[in-house]
């Protein structure tokens, strides 16, 4: 009796088995990896805003300090989003006819806040406080990146728990002198005090900064 | 039948699962419909008058820091009114070094920060009262810096300057 399968069927069967195993592994890799991509986490993906505000222009171009707009960053948990009044401090006099700024002018005229779309969002069970990080030597760019190079704002870090604990478990290397907190281009140089010296300077305790209750209540 | 019921129950319970990122607080903030009647002579908490503090080095340093954040965009580091925003078309403010402002009482600078002046908007919600005094003190130091003579330098330090 003639064989049902030709010899080449062996190869086909092996390929199909291997392919199935491969597809299964790829599925697991995708299931694990896809939620961790910058695409899903919106890292470095710009968000449409009512006004295409450029941090690059205002910070690098004009040299305006972070705190000119984010006034409460040193004293409150929330860094503060500027009211329209702050925008109009300058734009009542310059670029007064720019179509781009019409929503800003309308906002002030009608006393209706501009609704910006949130970029950095933390889950509500995380009690993050800006002021303590500023006071203890963590600079803006450690989490928000080189904001002065962003024509349109986007999230620069994943802001996952892993991101937070990577620093909370070893804060020293991420600390900087108080004078450099708002320097968006700062990086560690030979003159920078050692991580251990900065830990001591800021009285950062040996107590475990990865305790649950540091961030969760 | 029991297995089916258990299965349905599991799904019913699981349907409540999410990643808990949204957790509305039980006590949500509800603003008053209309502002309650405020007794006369009251001011907002942040706007209460603060007496001018004694001028110390710490006050001047604080003033310098705040000045660099909020004032230099227009008034420039020197206080001559040629800051970056003025270079980009904002009407130039007067220099701090003119006679009128050199003669002005320090309260004048406090009031201008609080209420604005000419094209300058109020900075009341950006600069707290104590910081306004600090900035005013620093402006005085700036004025001195542009009108100092060698006689102002202590005798033992003059050698370094010349």
mmCIF file of C-alpha atoms in Angstrom:
data_model
loop_
_atom_site.group_PDB
_atom_site.id
_atom_site.type_symbol
_atom_site.label_atom_id
_atom_site.label_comp_id
_atom_site.label_asym_id
_atom_site.label_seq_id
_atom_site.Cartn_x
_atom_site.Cartn_y
_atom_site.Cartn_z
ATOM 1 C CA UNK A 1 0.000 0.000 0.000
ATOM 2 C CA UNK A 2 1.277 3.434 -0.895
ATOM 3 C CA UNK A 3 2.214 5.789 1.920
ATOM 4 C CA UNK A 4 -0.441 8.338 2.784
ATOM 5 C CA UNK A 5 2.075 11.128 3.203
ATOM 6 C CA UNK A 6 4.965 11.837 0.952
ATOM 7 C CA UNK A 7 8.435 12.144 2.618
ATOM 8 C CA UNK A 8 8.263 15.944 2.355
ATOM 9 C CA UNK A 9 5.327 15.864 4.786
ATOM 10 C CA UNK A 10 7.843 15.241 7.575
ATOM 11 C CA UNK A 11 9.316 18.674 7.001
ATOM 12 C CA UNK A 12 5.903 20.277 6.778
ATOM 13 C CA UNK A 13 4.809 18.682 10.046
ATOM 14 C CA UNK A 14 7.961 19.842 11.808
ATOM 15 C CA UNK A 15 7.560 23.354 10.459
ATOM 16 C CA UNK A 16 3.930 23.513 11.541
ATOM 17 C CA UNK A 17 4.785 22.283 15.046
ATOM 18 C CA UNK A 18 7.662 24.733 15.332
ATOM 19 C CA UNK A 19 5.519 27.503 13.928
ATOM 20 C CA UNK A 20 2.743 26.805 16.421
ATOM 21 C CA UNK A 21 5.224 26.822 19.316
ATOM 22 C CA UNK A 22 6.760 30.007 17.943
ATOM 23 C CA UNK A 23 3.392 31.685 17.574
ATOM 24 C CA UNK A 24 2.508 30.674 21.126
ATOM 25 C CA UNK A 25 5.765 32.138 22.466
ATOM 26 C CA UNK A 26 5.253 35.302 20.412
ATOM 27 C CA UNK A 27 1.756 35.641 21.846
ATOM 28 C CA UNK A 28 3.105 35.383 25.388
ATOM 29 C CA UNK A 29 5.869 37.888 24.573
ATOM 30 C CA UNK A 30 3.303 40.275 23.109
ATOM 31 C CA UNK A 31 0.956 39.820 26.064
ATOM 32 C CA UNK A 32 3.830 40.572 28.444
ATOM 33 C CA UNK A 33 5.667 43.147 26.395
ATOM 34 C CA UNK A 34 2.994 45.229 24.702
ATOM 35 C CA UNK A 35 1.633 46.852 27.904
ATOM 36 C CA UNK A 36 5.211 47.797 28.719
ATOM 37 C CA UNK A 37 5.832 49.654 25.483
ATOM 38 C CA UNK A 38 6.177 53.422 25.333
ATOM 39 C CA UNK A 39 3.200 53.378 22.992
ATOM 40 C CA UNK A 40 0.827 52.016 25.624
ATOM 41 C CA UNK A 41 2.401 54.083 28.410
ATOM 42 C CA UNK A 42 2.233 57.254 26.284
ATOM 43 C CA UNK A 43 5.913 57.911 26.875
ATOM 44 C CA UNK A 44 7.221 60.535 24.426
ATOM 45 C CA UNK A 45 3.831 60.688 22.718
ATOM 46 C CA UNK A 46 2.488 64.196 22.462
ATOM 47 C CA UNK A 47 -1.094 64.948 23.397
ATOM 48 C CA UNK A 48 -3.319 67.372 21.505
ATOM 49 C CA UNK A 49 -3.823 70.502 23.590
ATOM 50 C CA UNK A 50 -6.129 73.504 23.140
ATOM 51 C CA UNK A 51 -3.015 75.635 22.585
ATOM 52 C CA UNK A 52 0.223 74.065 21.298
ATOM 53 C CA UNK A 53 2.299 75.511 24.131
ATOM 54 C CA UNK A 54 6.050 75.138 23.614
ATOM 55 C CA UNK A 55 8.211 74.626 26.676
ATOM 56 C CA UNK A 56 11.228 74.778 24.376
ATOM 57 C CA UNK A 57 10.405 78.351 23.352
ATOM 58 C CA UNK A 58 9.485 79.603 26.808
ATOM 59 C CA UNK A 59 12.192 77.827 28.809
ATOM 60 C CA UNK A 60 15.184 77.567 26.477
ATOM 61 C CA UNK A 61 14.330 80.472 24.186
ATOM 62 C CA UNK A 62 13.179 83.058 26.719
ATOM 63 C CA UNK A 63 14.803 81.726 29.875
ATOM 64 C CA UNK A 64 11.645 81.737 31.978
ATOM 65 C CA UNK A 65 12.029 79.823 35.238
ATOM 66 C CA UNK A 66 9.788 76.784 35.868
ATOM 67 C CA UNK A 67 8.341 78.527 38.911
ATOM 68 C CA UNK A 68 7.097 81.543 36.960
ATOM 69 C CA UNK A 69 4.149 79.354 35.920
ATOM 70 C CA UNK A 70 4.340 76.323 38.227
ATOM 71 C CA UNK A 71 4.250 78.544 41.290
ATOM 72 C CA UNK A 72 3.376 76.043 43.990
ATOM 73 C CA UNK A 73 5.966 73.386 43.174
ATOM 74 C CA UNK A 74 8.143 74.278 46.184
ATOM 75 C CA UNK A 75 5.375 74.411 48.760
ATOM 76 C CA UNK A 76 2.590 72.035 47.716
ATOM 77 C CA UNK A 77 1.990 68.525 46.482
ATOM 78 C CA UNK A 78 0.756 69.895 43.175
ATOM 79 C CA UNK A 79 3.215 71.844 41.031
ATOM 80 C CA UNK A 80 0.368 74.032 39.838
ATOM 81 C CA UNK A 81 -0.844 74.670 36.316
ATOM 82 C CA UNK A 82 -0.833 78.391 35.526
ATOM 83 C CA UNK A 83 -4.145 80.201 35.268
ATOM 84 C CA UNK A 84 -4.856 82.068 32.036
ATOM 85 C CA UNK A 85 -3.935 85.265 33.887
ATOM 86 C CA UNK A 86 -0.306 84.082 33.978
ATOM 87 C CA UNK A 87 -0.261 83.520 30.204
ATOM 88 C CA UNK A 88 -1.795 86.931 29.656
ATOM 89 C CA UNK A 89 0.860 88.620 31.810
ATOM 90 C CA UNK A 90 2.927 88.684 28.633
ATOM 91 C CA UNK A 91 0.404 87.874 25.937
ATOM 92 C CA UNK A 92 -1.752 90.881 26.724
ATOM 93 C CA UNK A 93 1.080 92.810 25.059
ATOM 94 C CA UNK A 94 2.854 90.458 22.673
ATOM 95 C CA UNK A 95 1.417 88.177 20.000
ATOM 96 C CA UNK A 96 -1.908 89.863 20.736
ATOM 97 C CA UNK A 97 -3.399 88.971 17.350
ATOM 98 C CA UNK A 98 -2.027 85.462 16.999
ATOM 99 C CA UNK A 99 -4.799 83.044 16.032
ATOM 100 C CA UNK A 100 -2.933 80.356 17.971
ATOM 101 C CA UNK A 101 -3.580 82.267 21.189
ATOM 102 C CA UNK A 102 -7.284 82.915 20.604
ATOM 103 C CA UNK A 103 -8.305 80.253 23.177
ATOM 104 C CA UNK A 104 -6.134 82.028 25.776
ATOM 105 C CA UNK A 105 -7.698 85.422 25.115
ATOM 106 C CA UNK A 106 -11.208 83.944 25.084
ATOM 107 C CA UNK A 107 -10.469 82.179 28.341
ATOM 108 C CA UNK A 108 -9.587 85.440 30.085
ATOM 109 C CA UNK A 109 -12.391 87.406 28.461
ATOM 110 C CA UNK A 110 -15.055 84.831 29.371
ATOM 111 C CA UNK A 111 -13.521 83.870 32.708
ATOM 112 C CA UNK A 112 -13.437 80.216 31.673
ATOM 113 C CA UNK A 113 -10.300 78.185 32.369
ATOM 114 C CA UNK A 114 -8.521 76.499 29.491
ATOM 115 C CA UNK A 115 -8.992 72.749 29.765
ATOM 116 C CA UNK A 116 -5.546 71.247 29.234
ATOM 117 C CA UNK A 117 -5.150 67.535 28.735
ATOM 118 C CA UNK A 118 -3.228 65.751 31.412
ATOM 119 C CA UNK A 119 0.122 64.271 30.421
ATOM 120 C CA UNK A 120 1.611 62.836 33.598
ATOM 121 C CA UNK A 121 -1.021 60.892 35.432
ATOM 122 C CA UNK A 122 -0.565 58.891 38.611
ATOM 123 C CA UNK A 123 -3.114 56.456 39.986
ATOM 124 C CA UNK A 124 -5.206 57.980 42.733
ATOM 125 C CA UNK A 125 -3.790 55.625 45.364
ATOM 126 C CA UNK A 126 -0.398 57.286 44.940
ATOM 127 C CA UNK A 127 0.103 60.353 47.107
ATOM 128 C CA UNK A 128 2.892 62.130 45.301
ATOM 129 C CA UNK A 129 4.179 65.432 46.662
ATOM 130 C CA UNK A 130 6.319 67.756 44.539
ATOM 131 C CA UNK A 131 7.524 69.978 47.372
ATOM 132 C CA UNK A 132 9.352 67.286 49.334
ATOM 133 C CA UNK A 133 11.194 66.100 46.232
ATOM 134 C CA UNK A 134 12.316 69.672 45.467
ATOM 135 C CA UNK A 135 13.369 70.217 49.089
ATOM 136 C CA UNK A 136 15.364 66.982 49.150
ATOM 137 C CA UNK A 137 17.362 67.603 46.007
ATOM 138 C CA UNK A 138 15.418 65.884 43.223
ATOM 139 C CA UNK A 139 15.399 68.153 40.179
ATOM 140 C CA UNK A 140 12.531 68.633 37.734
ATOM 141 C CA UNK A 141 14.379 66.944 34.894
ATOM 142 C CA UNK A 142 14.942 63.762 36.897
ATOM 143 C CA UNK A 143 11.313 62.836 36.188
ATOM 144 C CA UNK A 144 10.162 65.282 33.513
ATOM 145 C CA UNK A 145 13.244 65.094 31.297
ATOM 146 C CA UNK A 146 14.827 67.971 29.406
ATOM 147 C CA UNK A 147 11.593 69.959 29.173
ATOM 148 C CA UNK A 148 13.478 72.827 27.542
ATOM 149 C CA UNK A 149 13.932 70.707 24.429
ATOM 150 C CA UNK A 150 10.280 69.787 23.991
ATOM 151 C CA UNK A 151 8.350 71.914 21.488
ATOM 152 C CA UNK A 152 5.269 69.957 22.562
ATOM 153 C CA UNK A 153 5.014 68.467 26.005
ATOM 154 C CA UNK A 154 5.017 64.736 26.455
ATOM 155 C CA UNK A 155 5.599 62.285 29.240
ATOM 156 C CA UNK A 156 9.309 61.564 29.536
ATOM 157 C CA UNK A 157 9.270 58.605 31.934
ATOM 158 C CA UNK A 158 6.953 55.669 32.440
ATOM 159 C CA UNK A 159 5.772 56.845 35.902
ATOM 160 C CA UNK A 160 5.188 53.242 36.844
ATOM 161 C CA UNK A 161 5.841 52.029 40.353
ATOM 162 C CA UNK A 162 9.073 50.508 39.068
ATOM 163 C CA UNK A 163 10.174 53.970 37.949
ATOM 164 C CA UNK A 164 9.505 55.428 41.404
ATOM 165 C CA UNK A 165 11.149 52.606 43.337
ATOM 166 C CA UNK A 166 14.235 52.604 41.092
ATOM 167 C CA UNK A 167 15.067 55.947 42.723
ATOM 168 C CA UNK A 168 13.470 55.381 46.140
ATOM 169 C CA UNK A 169 15.620 52.296 46.671
ATOM 170 C CA UNK A 170 18.804 54.268 45.890
ATOM 171 C CA UNK A 171 18.166 58.032 45.793
ATOM 172 C CA UNK A 172 21.793 59.219 46.056
ATOM 173 C CA UNK A 173 22.779 59.239 42.370
ATOM 174 C CA UNK A 174 19.657 61.226 41.456
ATOM 175 C CA UNK A 175 20.202 64.027 43.971
ATOM 176 C CA UNK A 176 21.673 67.363 42.995
ATOM 177 C CA UNK A 177 22.725 70.568 44.774
ATOM 178 C CA UNK A 178 19.860 72.911 45.657
ATOM 179 C CA UNK A 179 21.053 75.497 43.124
ATOM 180 C CA UNK A 180 20.589 73.068 40.227
ATOM 181 C CA UNK A 181 17.058 71.834 40.956
ATOM 182 C CA UNK A 182 15.425 73.862 38.191
ATOM 183 C CA UNK A 183 18.261 73.438 35.701
ATOM 184 C CA UNK A 184 16.710 71.252 33.010
ATOM 185 C CA UNK A 185 20.106 70.444 31.491
ATOM 186 C CA UNK A 186 21.847 69.409 34.702
ATOM 187 C CA UNK A 187 23.864 66.246 34.824
ATOM 188 C CA UNK A 188 26.364 64.935 37.311
ATOM 189 C CA UNK A 189 29.902 66.283 36.791
ATOM 190 C CA UNK A 190 33.217 65.838 38.575
ATOM 191 C CA UNK A 191 32.432 68.837 40.848
ATOM 192 C CA UNK A 192 29.099 67.451 42.010
ATOM 193 C CA UNK A 193 29.192 66.266 45.625
ATOM 194 C CA UNK A 194 29.133 62.488 45.927
ATOM 195 C CA UNK A 195 25.761 60.717 46.274
ATOM 196 C CA UNK A 196 26.613 59.872 49.886
ATOM 197 C CA UNK A 197 27.468 63.517 50.641
ATOM 198 C CA UNK A 198 24.174 64.682 49.133
ATOM 199 C CA UNK A 199 22.223 62.081 51.108
ATOM 200 C CA UNK A 200 23.811 63.504 54.239
ATOM 201 C CA UNK A 201 23.281 67.120 53.172
ATOM 202 C CA UNK A 202 19.552 66.553 52.668
ATOM 203 C CA UNK A 203 19.217 64.420 55.814
ATOM 204 C CA UNK A 204 17.785 61.552 53.831
ATOM 205 C CA UNK A 205 17.392 58.815 56.432
ATOM 206 C CA UNK A 206 18.547 55.249 56.211
ATOM 207 C CA UNK A 207 14.929 54.405 56.845
ATOM 208 C CA UNK A 208 13.497 52.470 53.999
ATOM 209 C CA UNK A 209 12.105 54.860 51.399
ATOM 210 C CA UNK A 210 10.455 51.902 49.691
ATOM 211 C CA UNK A 211 8.028 51.382 52.582
ATOM 212 C CA UNK A 212 4.474 51.136 51.214
ATOM 213 C CA UNK A 213 3.284 53.969 53.424
ATOM 214 C CA UNK A 214 5.778 56.421 51.918
ATOM 215 C CA UNK A 215 3.537 56.712 48.861
ATOM 216 C CA UNK A 216 0.342 54.823 49.726
ATOM 217 C CA UNK A 217 -2.028 55.359 52.615
ATOM 218 C CA UNK B 1 -25.990 23.457 37.673
ATOM 219 C CA UNK B 2 -23.932 24.333 40.755
ATOM 220 C CA UNK B 3 -20.840 24.656 38.630
ATOM 221 C CA UNK B 4 -22.628 27.053 36.275
ATOM 222 C CA UNK B 5 -23.817 29.171 39.210
ATOM 223 C CA UNK B 6 -20.284 29.279 40.625
ATOM 224 C CA UNK B 7 -18.968 30.258 37.220
ATOM 225 C CA UNK B 8 -21.496 33.086 36.879
ATOM 226 C CA UNK B 9 -20.718 34.282 40.399
ATOM 227 C CA UNK B 10 -16.995 34.383 39.593
ATOM 228 C CA UNK B 11 -17.643 36.492 36.518
ATOM 229 C CA UNK B 12 -19.942 38.764 38.488
ATOM 230 C CA UNK B 13 -17.240 39.345 41.102
ATOM 231 C CA UNK B 14 -14.493 39.747 38.510
ATOM 232 C CA UNK B 15 -16.503 42.395 36.717
ATOM 233 C CA UNK B 16 -15.761 44.672 39.652
ATOM 234 C CA UNK B 17 -12.033 44.440 38.999
ATOM 235 C CA UNK B 18 -10.109 47.325 37.516
ATOM 236 C CA UNK B 19 -6.652 48.687 38.191
ATOM 237 C CA UNK B 20 -8.076 51.064 40.793
ATOM 238 C CA UNK B 21 -6.389 54.077 39.238
ATOM 239 C CA UNK B 22 -9.565 56.117 39.668
ATOM 240 C CA UNK B 23 -10.731 56.367 43.249
ATOM 241 C CA UNK B 24 -13.150 59.213 43.799
ATOM 242 C CA UNK B 25 -12.974 60.504 47.335
ATOM 243 C CA UNK B 26 -16.052 60.031 49.457
ATOM 244 C CA UNK B 27 -16.101 63.672 50.429
ATOM 245 C CA UNK B 28 -16.030 65.515 47.161
ATOM 246 C CA UNK B 29 -15.366 69.206 47.144
ATOM 247 C CA UNK B 30 -18.601 71.126 46.694
ATOM 248 C CA UNK B 31 -18.129 74.847 46.432
ATOM 249 C CA UNK B 32 -20.751 77.124 47.882
ATOM 250 C CA UNK B 33 -23.403 78.044 45.376
ATOM 251 C CA UNK B 34 -22.915 81.704 46.114
ATOM 252 C CA UNK B 35 -20.203 83.277 48.217
ATOM 253 C CA UNK B 36 -21.287 83.599 51.802
ATOM 254 C CA UNK B 37 -21.474 87.119 53.165
ATOM 255 C CA UNK B 38 -18.048 88.181 54.318
ATOM 256 C CA UNK B 39 -17.793 90.542 57.243
ATOM 257 C CA UNK B 40 -16.244 93.910 56.433
ATOM 258 C CA UNK B 41 -12.500 94.461 56.854
ATOM 259 C CA UNK B 42 -11.651 90.847 56.049
ATOM 260 C CA UNK B 43 -8.995 89.888 53.546
ATOM 261 C CA UNK B 44 -8.246 86.552 51.954
ATOM 262 C CA UNK B 45 -5.932 84.371 53.984
ATOM 263 C CA UNK B 46 -3.030 84.741 51.550
ATOM 264 C CA UNK B 47 -3.556 88.473 51.158
ATOM 265 C CA UNK B 48 -3.289 89.490 54.780
ATOM 266 C CA UNK B 49 -0.946 92.451 55.208
ATOM 267 C CA UNK B 50 2.535 91.495 56.294
ATOM 268 C CA UNK B 51 4.757 94.018 58.011
ATOM 269 C CA UNK B 52 8.108 94.649 56.307
ATOM 270 C CA UNK B 53 10.644 92.280 57.853
ATOM 271 C CA UNK B 54 14.094 93.471 58.984
ATOM 272 C CA UNK B 55 16.595 93.431 56.141
ATOM 273 C CA UNK B 56 18.998 90.533 56.545
ATOM 274 C CA UNK B 57 21.309 88.710 54.169
ATOM 275 C CA UNK B 58 18.843 85.794 54.090
ATOM 276 C CA UNK B 59 16.040 88.166 53.062
ATOM 277 C CA UNK B 60 18.160 89.635 50.265
ATOM 278 C CA UNK B 61 19.112 86.180 49.008
ATOM 279 C CA UNK B 62 15.482 85.117 49.010
ATOM 280 C CA UNK B 63 14.647 88.364 47.212
ATOM 281 C CA UNK B 64 17.331 87.723 44.620
ATOM 282 C CA UNK B 65 16.022 84.223 43.966
ATOM 283 C CA UNK B 66 12.397 85.405 43.625
ATOM 284 C CA UNK B 67 13.484 88.426 41.556
ATOM 285 C CA UNK B 68 15.238 86.127 39.109
ATOM 286 C CA UNK B 69 12.125 83.982 38.737
ATOM 287 C CA UNK B 70 9.398 86.579 38.433
ATOM 288 C CA UNK B 71 11.002 89.908 37.518
ATOM 289 C CA UNK B 72 14.029 89.331 35.271
ATOM 290 C CA UNK B 73 11.974 88.284 32.211
ATOM 291 C CA UNK B 74 11.087 91.985 31.797
ATOM 292 C CA UNK B 75 13.179 94.018 34.248
ATOM 293 C CA UNK B 76 16.426 92.070 33.547
ATOM 294 C CA UNK B 77 19.011 91.027 36.094
ATOM 295 C CA UNK B 78 20.263 94.605 36.289
ATOM 296 C CA UNK B 79 16.843 96.119 36.741
ATOM 297 C CA UNK B 80 17.299 98.379 33.740
ATOM 298 C CA UNK B 81 14.114 97.139 32.055
ATOM 299 C CA UNK B 82 15.731 95.402 29.070
ATOM 300 C CA UNK B 83 14.753 91.839 29.876
ATOM 301 C CA UNK B 84 14.157 89.098 27.323
ATOM 302 C CA UNK B 85 10.395 89.681 27.089
ATOM 303 C CA UNK B 86 10.995 93.393 26.448
ATOM 304 C CA UNK B 87 13.437 92.426 23.706
ATOM 305 C CA UNK B 88 10.589 90.403 22.197
ATOM 306 C CA UNK B 89 8.200 93.363 22.088
ATOM 307 C CA UNK B 90 6.778 93.948 25.565
ATOM 308 C CA UNK B 91 6.564 97.684 26.399
ATOM 309 C CA UNK B 92 9.745 98.478 28.354
ATOM 310 C CA UNK B 93 9.257 99.139 32.059
ATOM 311 C CA UNK B 94 11.196 102.026 33.604
ATOM 312 C CA UNK B 95 14.668 101.337 34.924
ATOM 313 C CA UNK B 96 14.902 100.998 38.715
ATOM 314 C CA UNK B 97 17.778 103.436 38.591
ATOM 315 C CA UNK B 98 15.821 106.548 37.646
ATOM 316 C CA UNK B 99 15.392 109.247 40.289
ATOM 317 C CA UNK B 100 11.652 108.674 40.692
ATOM 318 C CA UNK B 101 12.102 105.018 41.674
ATOM 319 C CA UNK B 102 15.203 105.675 43.739
ATOM 320 C CA UNK B 103 13.160 108.153 45.760
ATOM 321 C CA UNK B 104 10.087 105.884 45.955
ATOM 322 C CA UNK B 105 9.394 104.305 49.347
ATOM 323 C CA UNK B 106 9.917 100.557 49.562
ATOM 324 C CA UNK B 107 6.145 100.115 49.966
ATOM 325 C CA UNK B 108 5.805 101.288 46.369
ATOM 326 C CA UNK B 109 7.493 98.118 45.063
ATOM 327 C CA UNK B 110 5.385 95.970 47.368
ATOM 328 C CA UNK B 111 2.216 97.602 46.037
ATOM 329 C CA UNK B 112 3.270 97.269 42.395
ATOM 330 C CA UNK B 113 3.914 93.539 42.870
ATOM 331 C CA UNK B 114 0.526 93.198 44.558
ATOM 332 C CA UNK B 115 -1.594 95.273 42.208
ATOM 333 C CA UNK B 116 0.432 95.560 39.016
ATOM 334 C CA UNK B 117 1.313 98.848 37.334
ATOM 335 C CA UNK B 118 0.676 100.012 33.773
ATOM 336 C CA UNK B 119 1.146 97.005 31.480
ATOM 337 C CA UNK B 120 2.420 94.896 34.363
ATOM 338 C CA UNK B 121 -0.137 92.441 35.706
ATOM 339 C CA UNK B 122 -0.584 91.749 39.405
ATOM 340 C CA UNK B 123 1.749 89.132 40.851
ATOM 341 C CA UNK B 124 -0.349 88.687 43.961
ATOM 342 C CA UNK B 125 -1.139 85.052 43.200
ATOM 343 C CA UNK B 126 2.449 84.216 42.268
ATOM 344 C CA UNK B 127 4.486 86.073 44.887
ATOM 345 C CA UNK B 128 3.450 85.684 48.500
ATOM 346 C CA UNK B 129 3.452 88.806 50.733
ATOM 347 C CA UNK B 130 6.668 87.894 52.582
ATOM 348 C CA UNK B 131 8.422 87.363 49.249
ATOM 349 C CA UNK B 132 7.203 90.749 48.000
ATOM 350 C CA UNK B 133 9.134 92.429 50.792
ATOM 351 C CA UNK B 134 12.140 90.279 49.950
ATOM 352 C CA UNK B 135 11.980 91.359 46.309
ATOM 353 C CA UNK B 136 11.507 95.002 47.324
ATOM 354 C CA UNK B 137 14.608 94.748 49.514
ATOM 355 C CA UNK B 138 16.567 93.219 46.658
ATOM 356 C CA UNK B 139 15.454 96.022 44.313
ATOM 357 C CA UNK B 140 16.886 98.479 46.848
ATOM 358 C CA UNK B 141 20.163 96.521 46.737
ATOM 359 C CA UNK B 142 20.137 96.666 42.928
ATOM 360 C CA UNK B 143 19.605 100.422 43.047
ATOM 361 C CA UNK B 144 22.532 100.763 45.410
ATOM 362 C CA UNK B 145 24.684 98.617 43.133
ATOM 363 C CA UNK B 146 24.298 101.109 40.259
ATOM 364 C CA UNK B 147 24.892 104.217 42.361
ATOM 365 C CA UNK B 148 27.681 103.128 44.670
ATOM 366 C CA UNK B 149 30.882 105.096 45.074
ATOM 367 C CA UNK B 150 34.235 104.008 46.389
ATOM 368 C CA UNK B 151 33.378 105.769 49.641
ATOM 369 C CA UNK B 152 30.698 103.067 50.269
ATOM 370 C CA UNK B 153 33.346 100.346 50.365
ATOM 371 C CA UNK B 154 34.931 99.683 53.770
ATOM 372 C CA UNK B 155 38.394 101.230 53.906
ATOM 373 C CA UNK B 156 40.204 97.900 54.329
ATOM 374 C CA UNK B 157 38.546 96.421 51.207
ATOM 375 C CA UNK B 158 39.140 99.329 48.820
ATOM 376 C CA UNK B 159 42.452 97.961 47.645
ATOM 377 C CA UNK B 160 40.647 94.999 46.044
ATOM 378 C CA UNK B 161 38.339 97.240 44.054
ATOM 379 C CA UNK B 162 40.935 99.533 42.491
#
